[in-house]
Amino acid sequence: MRHLLRRMCAALCLLTPAAVWATPSDDALAERLATHAPQCGRFEQSRWLADLDTRLDSRGHFQRREDGLVWQTTAPVNDRVVLSEGNDDLPRGFQVIAPVFSGLVSGDWRALESHFTIELSGELEEWQASLTPNETTVAERLAQLRVSGNRQVERVELEFTDGDRLDLTLTPTACEELDEGDSAP
């Protein structure tokens, strides 16, 4: 009987996907992201605008600072935005998303948990997270957020309630390596 029980357990282990057994804990991922959060980095983004049925691609860099997350687009246009909750100059949509982006880039997973229900999958070295808004102000603008990475957040996919989508690829970069003249003042 004991032999049969062992065989059944072994068979169950073989049939269960590896991700179920290796899914990182919230605490382990939060610690990993906070430890390896980049001060600066580069981004490439692709924005799908549903009402215009068009895609816009851009790139630039970001820098975490005391006054917020500086998001500097360098192509196709040069534009600088400081994403912070206290920045009243931001449009309402950006004010809602500011703490989300700051939490993602800084590795503050706990801040994200206050706005989203988080479902983790994969392994600690190659994790994915699906974040569903649980706060009304965020849910009014953002339908779904998918994030993946290794030591840091490397890819972000946002689906907005109006049908727009934003795909971001983030690459950590030393602040000194940002292009001369286009780093945040």
PDB file of C-alpha atoms in Angstrom:
ATOM      1  CA  MET A   1       0.000   0.000   0.000  1.00  0.00           C
ATOM      2  CA  ARG A   2       2.789   2.423   0.907  1.00  0.00           C
ATOM      3  CA  HIS A   3       4.531   1.543  -2.377  1.00  0.00           C
ATOM      4  CA  LEU A   4       1.363   2.373  -4.334  1.00  0.00           C
ATOM      5  CA  LEU A   5       1.033   5.700  -2.516  1.00  0.00           C
ATOM      6  CA  ARG A   6       4.624   6.634  -3.435  1.00  0.00           C
ATOM      7  CA  ARG A   7       3.985   5.812  -7.095  1.00  0.00           C
ATOM      8  CA  MET A   8       0.851   7.936  -7.119  1.00  0.00           C
ATOM      9  CA  CYS A   9       2.705  10.890  -5.567  1.00  0.00           C
ATOM     10  CA  ALA A  10       5.524  10.497  -8.087  1.00  0.00           C
ATOM     11  CA  ALA A  11       3.025  10.397 -10.970  1.00  0.00           C
ATOM     12  CA  LEU A  12       1.284  13.509  -9.632  1.00  0.00           C
ATOM     13  CA  CYS A  13       4.617  15.349  -9.459  1.00  0.00           C
ATOM     14  CA  LEU A  14       5.352  14.465 -13.078  1.00  0.00           C
ATOM     15  CA  LEU A  15       1.939  15.633 -14.266  1.00  0.00           C
ATOM     16  CA  THR A  16       2.008  18.951 -12.381  1.00  0.00           C
ATOM     17  CA  PRO A  17       3.725  21.790 -14.271  1.00  0.00           C
ATOM     18  CA  ALA A  18       7.121  22.789 -12.878  1.00  0.00           C
ATOM     19  CA  ALA A  19       5.972  26.405 -12.444  1.00  0.00           C
ATOM     20  CA  VAL A  20       3.510  25.325  -9.765  1.00  0.00           C
ATOM     21  CA  TRP A  21       6.331  23.912  -7.656  1.00  0.00           C
ATOM     22  CA  ALA A  22       8.806  26.736  -8.299  1.00  0.00           C
ATOM     23  CA  THR A  23       6.618  29.851  -8.145  1.00  0.00           C
ATOM     24  CA  PRO A  24       8.466  32.537  -6.180  1.00  0.00           C
ATOM     25  CA  SER A  25       6.952  33.834  -2.978  1.00  0.00           C
ATOM     26  CA  ASP A  26       5.830  37.460  -2.759  1.00  0.00           C
ATOM     27  CA  ASP A  27       8.478  38.090  -0.100  1.00  0.00           C
ATOM     28  CA  ALA A  28      11.329  36.524  -2.086  1.00  0.00           C
ATOM     29  CA  LEU A  29      10.433  38.473  -5.216  1.00  0.00           C
ATOM     30  CA  ALA A  30       9.960  41.735  -3.291  1.00  0.00           C
ATOM     31  CA  GLU A  31      13.397  41.342  -1.700  1.00  0.00           C
ATOM     32  CA  ARG A  32      15.047  40.473  -5.029  1.00  0.00           C
ATOM     33  CA  LEU A  33      13.508  43.448  -6.837  1.00  0.00           C
ATOM     34  CA  ALA A  34      14.299  45.924  -4.052  1.00  0.00           C
ATOM     35  CA  THR A  35      17.901  44.699  -3.837  1.00  0.00           C
ATOM     36  CA  HIS A  36      18.516  44.975  -7.578  1.00  0.00           C
ATOM     37  CA  ALA A  37      16.362  48.010  -8.444  1.00  0.00           C
ATOM     38  CA  PRO A  38      18.248  50.143 -10.965  1.00  0.00           C
ATOM     39  CA  GLN A  39      18.809  53.837 -10.287  1.00  0.00           C
ATOM     40  CA  CYS A  40      18.816  54.481 -14.033  1.00  0.00           C
ATOM     41  CA  GLY A  41      17.924  52.571 -17.164  1.00  0.00           C
ATOM     42  CA  ARG A  42      16.851  52.700 -20.751  1.00  0.00           C
ATOM     43  CA  PHE A  43      13.426  51.916 -22.136  1.00  0.00           C
ATOM     44  CA  GLU A  44      11.807  51.060 -25.426  1.00  0.00           C
ATOM     45  CA  GLN A  45       8.060  51.392 -25.572  1.00  0.00           C
ATOM     46  CA  SER A  46       5.341  50.654 -28.032  1.00  0.00           C
ATOM     47  CA  ARG A  47       1.951  52.273 -27.484  1.00  0.00           C
ATOM     48  CA  TRP A  48      -1.167  51.062 -29.267  1.00  0.00           C
ATOM     49  CA  LEU A  49      -3.813  53.795 -29.511  1.00  0.00           C
ATOM     50  CA  ALA A  50      -7.114  52.006 -30.065  1.00  0.00           C
ATOM     51  CA  ASP A  51      -9.175  55.044 -31.094  1.00  0.00           C
ATOM     52  CA  LEU A  52      -6.609  55.983 -33.765  1.00  0.00           C
ATOM     53  CA  ASP A  53      -5.861  52.361 -34.740  1.00  0.00           C
ATOM     54  CA  THR A  54      -2.142  53.119 -34.708  1.00  0.00           C
ATOM     55  CA  ARG A  55       1.068  52.194 -32.939  1.00  0.00           C
ATOM     56  CA  LEU A  56       3.643  54.673 -31.662  1.00  0.00           C
ATOM     57  CA  ASP A  57       7.171  53.559 -30.801  1.00  0.00           C
ATOM     58  CA  SER A  58       9.555  55.542 -28.632  1.00  0.00           C
ATOM     59  CA  ARG A  59      12.660  55.126 -26.519  1.00  0.00           C
ATOM     60  CA  GLY A  60      14.574  56.956 -23.856  1.00  0.00           C
ATOM     61  CA  HIS A  61      15.762  56.530 -20.308  1.00  0.00           C
ATOM     62  CA  PHE A  62      14.593  56.817 -16.729  1.00  0.00           C
ATOM     63  CA  GLN A  63      16.151  57.857 -13.453  1.00  0.00           C
ATOM     64  CA  ARG A  64      14.829  57.393  -9.921  1.00  0.00           C
ATOM     65  CA  ARG A  65      15.195  60.579  -7.900  1.00  0.00           C
ATOM     66  CA  GLU A  66      13.822  61.981  -4.664  1.00  0.00           C
ATOM     67  CA  ASP A  67      11.248  64.091  -6.524  1.00  0.00           C
ATOM     68  CA  GLY A  68       9.974  61.072  -8.486  1.00  0.00           C
ATOM     69  CA  LEU A  69      10.694  58.891 -11.456  1.00  0.00           C
ATOM     70  CA  VAL A  70      12.104  60.992 -14.299  1.00  0.00           C
ATOM     71  CA  TRP A  71      10.925  59.521 -17.597  1.00  0.00           C
ATOM     72  CA  GLN A  72      12.928  61.054 -20.464  1.00  0.00           C
ATOM     73  CA  THR A  73      11.783  60.199 -23.990  1.00  0.00           C
ATOM     74  CA  THR A  74      14.589  60.824 -26.492  1.00  0.00           C
ATOM     75  CA  ALA A  75      13.057  59.522 -29.743  1.00  0.00           C
ATOM     76  CA  PRO A  76      11.086  60.231 -31.818  1.00  0.00           C
ATOM     77  CA  VAL A  77      10.629  63.412 -29.754  1.00  0.00           C
ATOM     78  CA  ASN A  78      12.421  64.747 -26.712  1.00  0.00           C
ATOM     79  CA  ASP A  79      10.059  64.927 -23.732  1.00  0.00           C
ATOM     80  CA  ARG A  80      10.563  64.764 -19.967  1.00  0.00           C
ATOM     81  CA  VAL A  81       7.980  63.825 -17.344  1.00  0.00           C
ATOM     82  CA  VAL A  82       8.455  63.512 -13.592  1.00  0.00           C
ATOM     83  CA  LEU A  83       6.168  60.728 -12.413  1.00  0.00           C
ATOM     84  CA  SER A  84       5.286  61.406  -8.808  1.00  0.00           C
ATOM     85  CA  GLU A  85       2.070  61.415  -6.845  1.00  0.00           C
ATOM     86  CA  GLY A  86       2.684  65.030  -5.855  1.00  0.00           C
ATOM     87  CA  ASN A  87       3.096  66.328  -9.424  1.00  0.00           C
ATOM     88  CA  ASP A  88      -0.130  68.261 -10.056  1.00  0.00           C
ATOM     89  CA  ASP A  89       1.030  69.102 -13.598  1.00  0.00           C
ATOM     90  CA  LEU A  90       0.502  65.488 -14.675  1.00  0.00           C
ATOM     91  CA  PRO A  91      -2.732  64.601 -16.442  1.00  0.00           C
ATOM     92  CA  ARG A  92      -5.099  62.545 -14.249  1.00  0.00           C
ATOM     93  CA  GLY A  93      -4.226  59.291 -16.050  1.00  0.00           C
ATOM     94  CA  PHE A  94      -0.525  59.805 -15.342  1.00  0.00           C
ATOM     95  CA  GLN A  95      -1.238  60.658 -11.684  1.00  0.00           C
ATOM     96  CA  VAL A  96      -2.963  57.289 -11.299  1.00  0.00           C
ATOM     97  CA  ILE A  97      -0.149  55.392 -13.046  1.00  0.00           C
ATOM     98  CA  ALA A  98       2.753  57.279 -11.361  1.00  0.00           C
ATOM     99  CA  PRO A  99       2.856  55.184  -8.163  1.00  0.00           C
ATOM    100  CA  VAL A 100       2.554  52.008 -10.239  1.00  0.00           C
ATOM    101  CA  PHE A 101       5.573  52.857 -12.421  1.00  0.00           C
ATOM    102  CA  SER A 102       7.556  54.063  -9.431  1.00  0.00           C
ATOM    103  CA  GLY A 103       6.794  50.834  -7.589  1.00  0.00           C
ATOM    104  CA  LEU A 104       7.792  48.719 -10.586  1.00  0.00           C
ATOM    105  CA  VAL A 105      11.080  50.475 -11.306  1.00  0.00           C
ATOM    106  CA  SER A 106      12.141  50.857  -7.673  1.00  0.00           C
ATOM    107  CA  GLY A 107      11.299  47.255  -6.833  1.00  0.00           C
ATOM    108  CA  ASP A 108       8.726  48.330  -4.240  1.00  0.00           C
ATOM    109  CA  TRP A 109       6.498  45.307  -4.632  1.00  0.00           C
ATOM    110  CA  ARG A 110       4.648  46.134  -1.417  1.00  0.00           C
ATOM    111  CA  ALA A 111       3.454  49.436  -2.890  1.00  0.00           C
ATOM    112  CA  LEU A 112       1.992  47.524  -5.824  1.00  0.00           C
ATOM    113  CA  GLU A 113       0.118  45.159  -3.521  1.00  0.00           C
ATOM    114  CA  SER A 114      -1.922  48.087  -2.237  1.00  0.00           C
ATOM    115  CA  HIS A 115      -3.256  48.743  -5.768  1.00  0.00           C
ATOM    116  CA  PHE A 116      -3.397  45.232  -7.298  1.00  0.00           C
ATOM    117  CA  THR A 117      -4.180  41.599  -6.742  1.00  0.00           C
ATOM    118  CA  ILE A 118      -0.970  39.862  -7.823  1.00  0.00           C
ATOM    119  CA  GLU A 119      -0.632  36.376  -9.273  1.00  0.00           C
ATOM    120  CA  LEU A 120       2.952  35.144  -9.615  1.00  0.00           C
ATOM    121  CA  SER A 121       4.232  32.365 -11.854  1.00  0.00           C
ATOM    122  CA  GLY A 122       7.536  31.012 -13.133  1.00  0.00           C
ATOM    123  CA  GLU A 123      10.700  30.812 -11.082  1.00  0.00           C
ATOM    124  CA  LEU A 124      12.620  33.453  -9.179  1.00  0.00           C
ATOM    125  CA  GLU A 125      15.175  33.678 -12.029  1.00  0.00           C
ATOM    126  CA  GLU A 126      12.450  34.017 -14.673  1.00  0.00           C
ATOM    127  CA  TRP A 127       9.246  35.216 -13.043  1.00  0.00           C
ATOM    128  CA  GLN A 128       6.008  36.623 -14.391  1.00  0.00           C
ATOM    129  CA  ALA A 129       3.272  38.489 -12.578  1.00  0.00           C
ATOM    130  CA  SER A 130      -0.265  39.310 -13.577  1.00  0.00           C
ATOM    131  CA  LEU A 131      -1.611  42.312 -11.671  1.00  0.00           C
ATOM    132  CA  THR A 132      -5.325  43.044 -11.594  1.00  0.00           C
ATOM    133  CA  PRO A 133      -6.381  46.424 -10.176  1.00  0.00           C
ATOM    134  CA  ASN A 134      -8.243  46.194  -6.868  1.00  0.00           C
ATOM    135  CA  GLU A 135      -8.436  49.938  -6.282  1.00  0.00           C
ATOM    136  CA  THR A 136     -11.197  51.913  -8.024  1.00  0.00           C
ATOM    137  CA  THR A 137      -9.047  54.850  -9.206  1.00  0.00           C
ATOM    138  CA  VAL A 138      -6.558  52.478 -10.844  1.00  0.00           C
ATOM    139  CA  ALA A 139      -9.248  50.131 -12.225  1.00  0.00           C
ATOM    140  CA  GLU A 140     -10.956  53.084 -13.964  1.00  0.00           C
ATOM    141  CA  ARG A 141      -7.894  53.533 -16.199  1.00  0.00           C
ATOM    142  CA  LEU A 142      -6.021  50.224 -16.152  1.00  0.00           C
ATOM    143  CA  ALA A 143      -7.580  46.848 -16.982  1.00  0.00           C
ATOM    144  CA  GLN A 144      -4.535  44.577 -16.633  1.00  0.00           C
ATOM    145  CA  LEU A 145      -0.817  44.763 -15.977  1.00  0.00           C
ATOM    146  CA  ARG A 146       1.636  41.982 -16.796  1.00  0.00           C
ATOM    147  CA  VAL A 147       5.231  42.170 -15.630  1.00  0.00           C
ATOM    148  CA  SER A 148       8.190  39.847 -16.037  1.00  0.00           C
ATOM    149  CA  GLY A 149      11.877  39.809 -15.326  1.00  0.00           C
ATOM    150  CA  ASN A 150      14.793  38.321 -13.479  1.00  0.00           C
ATOM    151  CA  ARG A 151      16.652  40.513 -10.965  1.00  0.00           C
ATOM    152  CA  GLN A 152      14.665  43.572 -12.042  1.00  0.00           C
ATOM    153  CA  VAL A 153      11.488  44.265 -13.903  1.00  0.00           C
ATOM    154  CA  GLU A 154      12.432  43.778 -17.558  1.00  0.00           C
ATOM    155  CA  ARG A 155       9.111  43.853 -19.397  1.00  0.00           C
ATOM    156  CA  VAL A 156       5.836  45.612 -18.631  1.00  0.00           C
ATOM    157  CA  GLU A 157       2.594  45.214 -20.555  1.00  0.00           C
ATOM    158  CA  LEU A 158      -0.333  47.482 -19.681  1.00  0.00           C
ATOM    159  CA  GLU A 159      -3.872  47.161 -21.005  1.00  0.00           C
ATOM    160  CA  PHE A 160      -5.973  50.273 -20.457  1.00  0.00           C
ATOM    161  CA  THR A 161      -9.743  50.289 -20.093  1.00  0.00           C
ATOM    162  CA  ASP A 162     -10.130  52.361 -23.291  1.00  0.00           C
ATOM    163  CA  GLY A 163      -8.456  49.630 -25.407  1.00  0.00           C
ATOM    164  CA  ASP A 164      -5.015  51.246 -25.507  1.00  0.00           C
ATOM    165  CA  ARG A 165      -1.959  49.102 -24.753  1.00  0.00           C
ATOM    166  CA  LEU A 166       1.595  49.927 -23.718  1.00  0.00           C
ATOM    167  CA  ASP A 167       4.516  47.506 -23.971  1.00  0.00           C
ATOM    168  CA  LEU A 168       7.768  48.466 -22.266  1.00  0.00           C
ATOM    169  CA  THR A 169      11.183  46.864 -22.240  1.00  0.00           C
ATOM    170  CA  LEU A 170      13.441  48.148 -19.440  1.00  0.00           C
ATOM    171  CA  THR A 171      17.221  47.741 -19.381  1.00  0.00           C
ATOM    172  CA  PRO A 172      19.237  48.789 -16.302  1.00  0.00           C
ATOM    173  CA  THR A 173      22.011  51.234 -17.200  1.00  0.00           C
ATOM    174  CA  ALA A 174      24.573  53.068 -15.107  1.00  0.00           C
ATOM    175  CA  CYS A 175      23.492  56.698 -14.753  1.00  0.00           C
ATOM    176  CA  GLU A 176      26.877  57.835 -16.120  1.00  0.00           C
ATOM    177  CA  GLU A 177      26.188  55.941 -19.341  1.00  0.00           C
ATOM    178  CA  LEU A 178      23.066  57.904 -20.199  1.00  0.00           C
ATOM    179  CA  ASP A 179      23.549  60.007 -23.308  1.00  0.00           C
ATOM    180  CA  GLU A 180      25.359  63.285 -22.685  1.00  0.00           C
ATOM    181  CA  GLY A 181      22.922  66.159 -22.575  1.00  0.00           C
ATOM    182  CA  ASP A 182      19.764  64.131 -22.237  1.00  0.00           C
ATOM    183  CA  SER A 183      20.010  63.031 -18.604  1.00  0.00           C
ATOM    184  CA  ALA A 184      17.695  64.671 -16.111  1.00  0.00           C
ATOM    185  CA  PRO A 185      19.009  68.010 -14.803  1.00  0.00           C
TER     186      PRO A 185
END
